[in-house]
Amino acid sequence: PEAGDLFTRAYQADRRQTRLKDLAVQTLLAQPIQQINAKNWPQAGSHLGRALEIDPGNQEVARLQDSLQGVMPVAKMMAGQRADAAALWEKEFLANRSPQIAHHLAILYYWWAVKEGKKHSKEAAALWRKSIACWVYTLHDTAYWSGWRERKRKAYEVEDSVFATLEAVGRTT
């Protein structure tokens, strides 16, 4: 970390020194790779963010950061941070309107609502509403379910009748 900080400060002092920028980014890039190998996703994302601040156009760093985006919500959930996971997926959903992200949110909100539902609180009711909204959004996307079915065919051996039922439900809602 010290070498990366040193190169970063030197480059910030004289931004004409593009070699210093390259050295700073390459040195900083070693840190997130170590963190990824250690499955420390938030720390890896933080280091990649620092590298992108120095070189926003660096495609290697941008690709690596993009690959972490799907991992971060899962890592947050595994750490018991449901709200943080939901916030990350909500942000991604609002940016891309992805049915896959809506599906993730539907499942997250469902299980969260089940857990919180024992309290009969306003928060639990809000979680149920969010889950239902995400399911409605996802269930109406036949292209998503066709792709999902293909990806899951070997793992789940999903019968055609399940999808016929989903399509029928989608037509009646």
PDB file of C-alpha atoms in Angstrom:
ATOM      1  CA  PRO A   1       0.000   0.000   0.000  1.00  0.00           C
ATOM      2  CA  GLU A   2       2.825   2.422   0.744  1.00  0.00           C
ATOM      3  CA  ALA A   3       4.265   2.249  -2.789  1.00  0.00           C
ATOM      4  CA  GLY A   4       0.832   2.862  -4.318  1.00  0.00           C
ATOM      5  CA  ASP A   5       0.293   5.854  -2.043  1.00  0.00           C
ATOM      6  CA  LEU A   6       3.752   7.201  -2.874  1.00  0.00           C
ATOM      7  CA  PHE A   7       3.207   6.916  -6.647  1.00  0.00           C
ATOM      8  CA  THR A   8      -0.273   8.414  -6.279  1.00  0.00           C
ATOM      9  CA  ARG A   9       0.993  11.444  -4.343  1.00  0.00           C
ATOM     10  CA  ALA A  10       3.838  11.935  -6.819  1.00  0.00           C
ATOM     11  CA  TYR A  11       1.447  11.795  -9.770  1.00  0.00           C
ATOM     12  CA  GLN A  12      -0.996  14.176  -8.081  1.00  0.00           C
ATOM     13  CA  ALA A  13       1.875  16.625  -7.580  1.00  0.00           C
ATOM     14  CA  ASP A  14       2.716  16.531 -11.304  1.00  0.00           C
ATOM     15  CA  ARG A  15      -0.042  15.140 -13.510  1.00  0.00           C
ATOM     16  CA  ARG A  16       2.158  15.411 -16.598  1.00  0.00           C
ATOM     17  CA  GLN A  17       4.090  12.377 -15.350  1.00  0.00           C
ATOM     18  CA  THR A  18       1.951   9.680 -16.929  1.00  0.00           C
ATOM     19  CA  ARG A  19       4.483   6.996 -15.984  1.00  0.00           C
ATOM     20  CA  LEU A  20       3.821   7.819 -12.319  1.00  0.00           C
ATOM     21  CA  LYS A  21       0.099   7.419 -12.969  1.00  0.00           C
ATOM     22  CA  ASP A  22       0.708   4.003 -14.562  1.00  0.00           C
ATOM     23  CA  LEU A  23       2.911   2.939 -11.651  1.00  0.00           C
ATOM     24  CA  ALA A  24       0.319   4.126  -9.124  1.00  0.00           C
ATOM     25  CA  VAL A  25      -2.491   2.237 -10.853  1.00  0.00           C
ATOM     26  CA  GLN A  26      -0.470  -0.954 -11.295  1.00  0.00           C
ATOM     27  CA  THR A  27       0.676  -0.872  -7.686  1.00  0.00           C
ATOM     28  CA  LEU A  28      -2.841  -0.172  -6.448  1.00  0.00           C
ATOM     29  CA  LEU A  29      -4.195  -2.937  -8.701  1.00  0.00           C
ATOM     30  CA  ALA A  30      -2.162  -5.572  -6.849  1.00  0.00           C
ATOM     31  CA  GLN A  31      -4.099  -4.813  -3.652  1.00  0.00           C
ATOM     32  CA  PRO A  32      -7.618  -5.579  -4.911  1.00  0.00           C
ATOM     33  CA  ILE A  33      -6.409  -8.767  -6.564  1.00  0.00           C
ATOM     34  CA  GLN A  34      -5.092  -9.930  -3.179  1.00  0.00           C
ATOM     35  CA  GLN A  35      -8.388  -8.893  -1.569  1.00  0.00           C
ATOM     36  CA  ILE A  36     -10.416 -10.737  -4.224  1.00  0.00           C
ATOM     37  CA  ASN A  37      -8.383 -13.892  -3.603  1.00  0.00           C
ATOM     38  CA  ALA A  38      -9.132 -13.470   0.118  1.00  0.00           C
ATOM     39  CA  LYS A  39     -12.861 -12.920  -0.716  1.00  0.00           C
ATOM     40  CA  ASN A  40     -12.745  -9.495   0.897  1.00  0.00           C
ATOM     41  CA  TRP A  41     -15.041  -7.899  -1.700  1.00  0.00           C
ATOM     42  CA  PRO A  42     -15.662  -4.508  -0.062  1.00  0.00           C
ATOM     43  CA  GLN A  43     -11.942  -3.870   0.424  1.00  0.00           C
ATOM     44  CA  ALA A  44     -11.234  -4.954  -3.174  1.00  0.00           C
ATOM     45  CA  GLY A  45     -13.921  -2.564  -4.426  1.00  0.00           C
ATOM     46  CA  SER A  46     -12.455   0.255  -2.369  1.00  0.00           C
ATOM     47  CA  HIS A  47      -8.966  -0.272  -3.829  1.00  0.00           C
ATOM     48  CA  LEU A  48     -10.354  -0.446  -7.363  1.00  0.00           C
ATOM     49  CA  GLY A  49     -12.211   2.795  -6.737  1.00  0.00           C
ATOM     50  CA  ARG A  50      -8.938   4.450  -5.743  1.00  0.00           C
ATOM     51  CA  ALA A  51      -7.251   3.181  -8.919  1.00  0.00           C
ATOM     52  CA  LEU A  52     -10.133   4.505 -11.044  1.00  0.00           C
ATOM     53  CA  GLU A  53      -9.885   7.910  -9.362  1.00  0.00           C
ATOM     54  CA  ILE A  54      -6.325   8.142 -10.646  1.00  0.00           C
ATOM     55  CA  ASP A  55      -7.081   6.696 -14.090  1.00  0.00           C
ATOM     56  CA  PRO A  56     -10.832   6.797 -14.847  1.00  0.00           C
ATOM     57  CA  GLY A  57     -10.276   5.448 -18.369  1.00  0.00           C
ATOM     58  CA  ASN A  58      -8.362   2.333 -17.303  1.00  0.00           C
ATOM     59  CA  GLN A  59     -10.290  -0.533 -18.920  1.00  0.00           C
ATOM     60  CA  GLU A  60      -8.590  -3.293 -16.919  1.00  0.00           C
ATOM     61  CA  VAL A  61      -9.553  -1.708 -13.605  1.00  0.00           C
ATOM     62  CA  ALA A  62     -13.082  -0.909 -14.853  1.00  0.00           C
ATOM     63  CA  ARG A  63     -13.630  -4.527 -15.983  1.00  0.00           C
ATOM     64  CA  LEU A  64     -12.414  -5.852 -12.652  1.00  0.00           C
ATOM     65  CA  GLN A  65     -14.694  -3.463 -10.768  1.00  0.00           C
ATOM     66  CA  ASP A  66     -17.657  -4.437 -12.965  1.00  0.00           C
ATOM     67  CA  SER A  67     -17.027  -8.100 -12.202  1.00  0.00           C
ATOM     68  CA  LEU A  68     -17.299  -7.332  -8.477  1.00  0.00           C
ATOM     69  CA  GLN A  69     -20.671  -5.613  -8.732  1.00  0.00           C
ATOM     70  CA  GLY A  70     -22.619  -8.862  -8.748  1.00  0.00           C
ATOM     71  CA  VAL A  71     -20.577 -10.203  -5.863  1.00  0.00           C
ATOM     72  CA  MET A  72     -20.990  -7.264  -3.517  1.00  0.00           C
ATOM     73  CA  PRO A  73     -24.694  -7.731  -2.698  1.00  0.00           C
ATOM     74  CA  VAL A  74     -24.159 -11.452  -2.085  1.00  0.00           C
ATOM     75  CA  ALA A  75     -21.198 -10.707   0.171  1.00  0.00           C
ATOM     76  CA  LYS A  76     -23.321  -8.193   2.086  1.00  0.00           C
ATOM     77  CA  MET A  77     -26.086 -10.772   2.544  1.00  0.00           C
ATOM     78  CA  MET A  78     -23.612 -13.388   3.747  1.00  0.00           C
ATOM     79  CA  ALA A  79     -22.410 -10.861   6.299  1.00  0.00           C
ATOM     80  CA  GLY A  80     -25.994 -10.370   7.503  1.00  0.00           C
ATOM     81  CA  GLN A  81     -26.269  -6.912   5.931  1.00  0.00           C
ATOM     82  CA  ARG A  82     -29.565  -7.310   4.048  1.00  0.00           C
ATOM     83  CA  ALA A  83     -30.256  -3.577   3.813  1.00  0.00           C
ATOM     84  CA  ASP A  84     -26.850  -2.956   2.238  1.00  0.00           C
ATOM     85  CA  ALA A  85     -27.378  -5.803  -0.238  1.00  0.00           C
ATOM     86  CA  ALA A  86     -30.823  -4.471  -1.131  1.00  0.00           C
ATOM     87  CA  ALA A  87     -29.445  -0.949  -1.614  1.00  0.00           C
ATOM     88  CA  LEU A  88     -26.776  -2.206  -4.027  1.00  0.00           C
ATOM     89  CA  TRP A  89     -29.279  -4.243  -6.067  1.00  0.00           C
ATOM     90  CA  GLU A  90     -31.848  -1.418  -6.016  1.00  0.00           C
ATOM     91  CA  LYS A  91     -29.276   0.995  -7.390  1.00  0.00           C
ATOM     92  CA  GLU A  92     -28.343  -1.467 -10.138  1.00  0.00           C
ATOM     93  CA  PHE A  93     -32.005  -2.166 -10.913  1.00  0.00           C
ATOM     94  CA  LEU A  94     -32.822   1.530 -11.250  1.00  0.00           C
ATOM     95  CA  ALA A  95     -29.878   1.978 -13.606  1.00  0.00           C
ATOM     96  CA  ASN A  96     -30.549  -1.051 -15.827  1.00  0.00           C
ATOM     97  CA  ARG A  97     -34.114  -2.307 -15.167  1.00  0.00           C
ATOM     98  CA  SER A  98     -32.716  -5.835 -15.242  1.00  0.00           C
ATOM     99  CA  PRO A  99     -35.219  -8.634 -14.611  1.00  0.00           C
ATOM    100  CA  GLN A 100     -32.375 -10.685 -13.137  1.00  0.00           C
ATOM    101  CA  ILE A 101     -31.753  -8.010 -10.500  1.00  0.00           C
ATOM    102  CA  ALA A 102     -35.507  -7.756  -9.873  1.00  0.00           C
ATOM    103  CA  HIS A 103     -35.513 -11.541  -9.353  1.00  0.00           C
ATOM    104  CA  HIS A 104     -32.665 -11.252  -6.832  1.00  0.00           C
ATOM    105  CA  LEU A 105     -34.549  -8.484  -5.024  1.00  0.00           C
ATOM    106  CA  ALA A 106     -37.794 -10.471  -5.049  1.00  0.00           C
ATOM    107  CA  ILE A 107     -36.073 -13.397  -3.351  1.00  0.00           C
ATOM    108  CA  LEU A 108     -34.195 -11.177  -0.889  1.00  0.00           C
ATOM    109  CA  TYR A 109     -37.330  -9.257   0.104  1.00  0.00           C
ATOM    110  CA  TYR A 110     -39.379 -12.451   0.346  1.00  0.00           C
ATOM    111  CA  TRP A 111     -37.060 -14.160   2.834  1.00  0.00           C
ATOM    112  CA  TRP A 112     -36.472 -10.928   4.718  1.00  0.00           C
ATOM    113  CA  ALA A 113     -40.240 -10.391   5.008  1.00  0.00           C
ATOM    114  CA  VAL A 114     -40.703 -13.977   6.203  1.00  0.00           C
ATOM    115  CA  LYS A 115     -38.171 -13.364   8.961  1.00  0.00           C
ATOM    116  CA  GLU A 116     -39.562  -9.940   9.897  1.00  0.00           C
ATOM    117  CA  GLY A 117     -43.198 -10.992   9.433  1.00  0.00           C
ATOM    118  CA  LYS A 118     -43.324 -12.572  12.868  1.00  0.00           C
ATOM    119  CA  LYS A 119     -43.190  -9.038  14.265  1.00  0.00           C
ATOM    120  CA  HIS A 120     -46.223  -7.852  12.241  1.00  0.00           C
ATOM    121  CA  SER A 121     -44.532  -4.490  11.755  1.00  0.00           C
ATOM    122  CA  LYS A 122     -44.822  -1.749   9.145  1.00  0.00           C
ATOM    123  CA  GLU A 123     -41.308  -2.699   8.032  1.00  0.00           C
ATOM    124  CA  ALA A 124     -42.397  -6.289   7.356  1.00  0.00           C
ATOM    125  CA  ALA A 125     -45.396  -5.055   5.353  1.00  0.00           C
ATOM    126  CA  ALA A 126     -43.106  -2.827   3.279  1.00  0.00           C
ATOM    127  CA  LEU A 127     -40.820  -5.781   2.590  1.00  0.00           C
ATOM    128  CA  TRP A 128     -43.789  -7.864   1.404  1.00  0.00           C
ATOM    129  CA  ARG A 129     -44.871  -5.048  -0.944  1.00  0.00           C
ATOM    130  CA  LYS A 130     -41.359  -4.777  -2.368  1.00  0.00           C
ATOM    131  CA  SER A 131     -41.124  -8.534  -2.842  1.00  0.00           C
ATOM    132  CA  ILE A 132     -44.460  -8.687  -4.636  1.00  0.00           C
ATOM    133  CA  ALA A 133     -43.559  -5.734  -6.868  1.00  0.00           C
ATOM    134  CA  CYS A 134     -40.284  -7.364  -7.872  1.00  0.00           C
ATOM    135  CA  TRP A 135     -42.018 -10.692  -8.557  1.00  0.00           C
ATOM    136  CA  VAL A 136     -44.612  -8.969 -10.738  1.00  0.00           C
ATOM    137  CA  TYR A 137     -41.891  -7.184 -12.693  1.00  0.00           C
ATOM    138  CA  THR A 138     -39.897 -10.389 -13.143  1.00  0.00           C
ATOM    139  CA  LEU A 139     -42.774 -12.746 -13.925  1.00  0.00           C
ATOM    140  CA  HIS A 140     -43.888 -10.648 -16.900  1.00  0.00           C
ATOM    141  CA  ASP A 141     -40.538 -10.971 -18.679  1.00  0.00           C
ATOM    142  CA  THR A 142     -40.774 -14.126 -20.805  1.00  0.00           C
ATOM    143  CA  ALA A 143     -37.328 -13.597 -22.345  1.00  0.00           C
ATOM    144  CA  TYR A 144     -35.779 -13.581 -18.875  1.00  0.00           C
ATOM    145  CA  TRP A 145     -37.505 -16.825 -17.907  1.00  0.00           C
ATOM    146  CA  SER A 146     -36.476 -18.509 -21.157  1.00  0.00           C
ATOM    147  CA  GLY A 147     -32.852 -17.651 -20.420  1.00  0.00           C
ATOM    148  CA  TRP A 148     -33.224 -18.636 -16.773  1.00  0.00           C
ATOM    149  CA  ARG A 149     -34.708 -21.943 -17.798  1.00  0.00           C
ATOM    150  CA  GLU A 150     -31.799 -22.710 -20.111  1.00  0.00           C
ATOM    151  CA  ARG A 151     -29.220 -21.798 -17.465  1.00  0.00           C
ATOM    152  CA  LYS A 152     -30.959 -23.895 -14.805  1.00  0.00           C
ATOM    153  CA  ARG A 153     -32.082 -26.844 -16.912  1.00  0.00           C
ATOM    154  CA  LYS A 154     -29.327 -29.228 -15.779  1.00  0.00           C
ATOM    155  CA  ALA A 155     -29.369 -28.144 -12.164  1.00  0.00           C
ATOM    156  CA  TYR A 156     -33.115 -28.187 -11.591  1.00  0.00           C
ATOM    157  CA  GLU A 157     -34.601 -30.212 -14.436  1.00  0.00           C
ATOM    158  CA  VAL A 158     -37.507 -27.761 -14.566  1.00  0.00           C
ATOM    159  CA  GLU A 159     -40.577 -29.269 -16.224  1.00  0.00           C
ATOM    160  CA  ASP A 160     -42.343 -27.454 -19.053  1.00  0.00           C
ATOM    161  CA  SER A 161     -45.580 -27.406 -17.044  1.00  0.00           C
ATOM    162  CA  VAL A 162     -44.017 -25.027 -14.514  1.00  0.00           C
ATOM    163  CA  PHE A 163     -43.421 -22.441 -17.217  1.00  0.00           C
ATOM    164  CA  ALA A 164     -46.874 -22.949 -18.698  1.00  0.00           C
ATOM    165  CA  THR A 165     -48.313 -22.191 -15.261  1.00  0.00           C
ATOM    166  CA  LEU A 166     -46.123 -19.089 -14.903  1.00  0.00           C
ATOM    167  CA  GLU A 167     -47.235 -17.855 -18.320  1.00  0.00           C
ATOM    168  CA  ALA A 168     -50.902 -18.453 -17.444  1.00  0.00           C
ATOM    169  CA  VAL A 169     -50.518 -16.558 -14.174  1.00  0.00           C
ATOM    170  CA  GLY A 170     -48.766 -13.732 -16.015  1.00  0.00           C
ATOM    171  CA  ARG A 171     -51.674 -13.431 -18.472  1.00  0.00           C
ATOM    172  CA  THR A 172     -54.257 -13.207 -15.718  1.00  0.00           C
ATOM    173  CA  THR A 173     -52.522 -10.520 -13.646  1.00  0.00           C
TER     174      THR A 173
END
